[in-house]
C-alpha cells in the first residue's frame, strides 16, 4: 500500500475492528483499519454503501464500541483515557452528519440546539454554568451562539427560530455551527452534502474549506461521492468491505489508482461535479447577462 505517513497525526487509528450484534448474529463491519489525519488536513474516506465508512466515523466519535485496535487523538489513546480526560478529548472531535432534516430537533430553537454541547460538556460559563439542571444562559453562551452562526454565514436572529424555518443547506450550516461550539480540532463529516442539491453542496463544501483554513480544523470526510474528494481533501483512503485497500494523495489515487477496487470505483463514478457544474452555471449566467 503506497502511503506517506502523516508526520504527527492528530487522529491516529490503528488496527480498528468494529463488530455489530452478538453470538451467531455477530458481523464484523470493519477490520484492521489504519488511518491518519494530520493537523489542518482533510482525509477523505471513500467506498460504496455498506463498506464501513460511517462505522469508522462513529468509532472515532465514540458512538460505537470498538472490538479491537486503538483511536489516538493528539497522541492519547481515547479508549484508555480516564473518564474525565476522555470527555475532554471527545469535545475535540465533533460531527456533521448527512441528514439536515433528522439531525436537528424540530422542537428546539437553533439557540437551544447550539447551546446543548456546552451544557453536555459543562462549558457554560457564568454564575450557574453547568451546575443546575436548567442553567441560565450566560452572556458568554449568547455571544458564542452568535459567533458560531456568523462563522457559518447566518444572521444572529436565526438563533430564535426553529429548524423548520430553514432550507436543507441552511440546516447543514446550523449543524456545522453546532459542531463548532466546543471549538473542536477534528470534525467527522459523514456525507455532509449528500442530501443537498448540487449548487447547495458546493456552498457547504466551500464553507467547510473556509472554516478549515480559518480555524485550522482537521476533517475526516466520509463520502461515497468520488466527484467531491478532489475539492475537499489532500489525501484519500479507499474502503472496501471494511478494509482500507488503498490510501494516498487524492490526485495520485484518482489519476493512477493502484488497487483494482479503486479502479472499478472510479470507472463507475458518475461525472457530475458540483463545483465544476456551478462554475459552468455561473459562466452560462454571465454569458446570458452579457447578451442583454
Ligand atoms: P457505509 O457508511 O460505508 O455505508 P456502514 O458503516 O454504515 O457503511 O455499514 C458497514 C456494515 O455494517 C454494513 O454491512 C452495515 O449493514 C453494517 N451495520 C452498520 N450499522 C449497523 C448496526 N447498527 N447494526 C448492525 N449492522 C450494522
Ligand atoms: Mg454511511
JSON list of C-alpha atoms and ligand atoms in Angstrom, two decimals, residues 20 27 29 48-55, ligand 1:
[
{"chain": "A", "resi": 20, "resn": "UNK", "atom": "CA", "xyz": [-22.22, -5.44, 15.36]},
{"chain": "A", "resi": 27, "resn": "UNK", "atom": "CA", "xyz": [-20.89, -9.35, 11.95]},
{"chain": "A", "resi": 29, "resn": "UNK", "atom": "CA", "xyz": [-18.18, -4.21, 9.85]},
{"chain": "A", "resi": 48, "resn": "UNK", "atom": "CA", "xyz": [-19.53, 2.22, -1.67]},
{"chain": "A", "resi": 49, "resn": "UNK", "atom": "CA", "xyz": [-22.55, 1.95, 0.59]},
{"chain": "A", "resi": 50, "resn": "UNK", "atom": "CA", "xyz": [-22.03, -0.62, 3.34]},
{"chain": "A", "resi": 51, "resn": "UNK", "atom": "CA", "xyz": [-18.22, -0.57, 3.12]},
{"chain": "A", "resi": 52, "resn": "UNK", "atom": "CA", "xyz": [-17.94, 0.64, 6.72]},
{"chain": "A", "resi": 53, "resn": "UNK", "atom": "CA", "xyz": [-17.30, 4.38, 6.32]},
{"chain": "A", "resi": 54, "resn": "UNK", "atom": "CA", "xyz": [-19.86, 5.53, 8.89]},
{"chain": "A", "resi": 55, "resn": "UNK", "atom": "CA", "xyz": [-18.78, 2.77, 11.26]},
{"chain": "B", "resi": 1, "resn": "LIG", "atom": "P1", "xyz": [-21.23, 2.91, 4.97]},
{"chain": "B", "resi": 1, "resn": "LIG", "atom": "O1", "xyz": [-21.29, 4.11, 5.85]},
{"chain": "B", "resi": 1, "resn": "LIG", "atom": "O2", "xyz": [-19.97, 2.79, 4.20]},
{"chain": "B", "resi": 1, "resn": "LIG", "atom": "O3", "xyz": [-22.42, 2.81, 4.07]},
{"chain": "B", "resi": 1, "resn": "LIG", "atom": "P2", "xyz": [-21.70, 1.40, 7.41]},
{"chain": "B", "resi": 1, "resn": "LIG", "atom": "O4", "xyz": [-20.55, 1.68, 8.29]},
{"chain": "B", "resi": 1, "resn": "LIG", "atom": "O5", "xyz": [-22.97, 2.10, 7.69]},
{"chain": "B", "resi": 1, "resn": "LIG", "atom": "O6", "xyz": [-21.26, 1.59, 5.89]},
{"chain": "B", "resi": 1, "resn": "LIG", "atom": "O7", "xyz": [-22.01, -0.16, 7.45]},
{"chain": "B", "resi": 1, "resn": "LIG", "atom": "C1", "xyz": [-20.99, -1.15, 7.35]},
{"chain": "B", "resi": 1, "resn": "LIG", "atom": "C2", "xyz": [-21.61, -2.51, 7.59]},
{"chain": "B", "resi": 1, "resn": "LIG", "atom": "O8", "xyz": [-22.07, -2.61, 8.93]},
{"chain": "B", "resi": 1, "resn": "LIG", "atom": "C3", "xyz": [-22.81, -2.79, 6.70]},
{"chain": "B", "resi": 1, "resn": "LIG", "atom": "O9", "xyz": [-22.79, -4.15, 6.36]},
{"chain": "B", "resi": 1, "resn": "LIG", "atom": "C4", "xyz": [-23.97, -2.49, 7.60]},
{"chain": "B", "resi": 1, "resn": "LIG", "atom": "O10", "xyz": [-25.09, -3.27, 7.25]},
{"chain": "B", "resi": 1, "resn": "LIG", "atom": "C5", "xyz": [-23.46, -2.88, 8.97]},
{"chain": "B", "resi": 1, "resn": "LIG", "atom": "N1", "xyz": [-24.06, -2.07, 10.04]},
{"chain": "B", "resi": 1, "resn": "LIG", "atom": "C6", "xyz": [-23.99, -0.72, 10.15]},
{"chain": "B", "resi": 1, "resn": "LIG", "atom": "N2", "xyz": [-24.61, -0.30, 11.26]},
{"chain": "B", "resi": 1, "resn": "LIG", "atom": "C7", "xyz": [-25.10, -1.40, 11.86]},
{"chain": "B", "resi": 1, "resn": "LIG", "atom": "C8", "xyz": [-25.85, -1.64, 13.07]},
{"chain": "B", "resi": 1, "resn": "LIG", "atom": "N3", "xyz": [-26.19, -0.63, 13.89]},
{"chain": "B", "resi": 1, "resn": "LIG", "atom": "N4", "xyz": [-26.17, -2.91, 13.37]},
{"chain": "B", "resi": 1, "resn": "LIG", "atom": "C9", "xyz": [-25.81, -3.94, 12.56]},
{"chain": "B", "resi": 1, "resn": "LIG", "atom": "N5", "xyz": [-25.09, -3.79, 11.44]},
{"chain": "B", "resi": 1, "resn": "LIG", "atom": "C10", "xyz": [-24.74, -2.54, 11.07]}
]
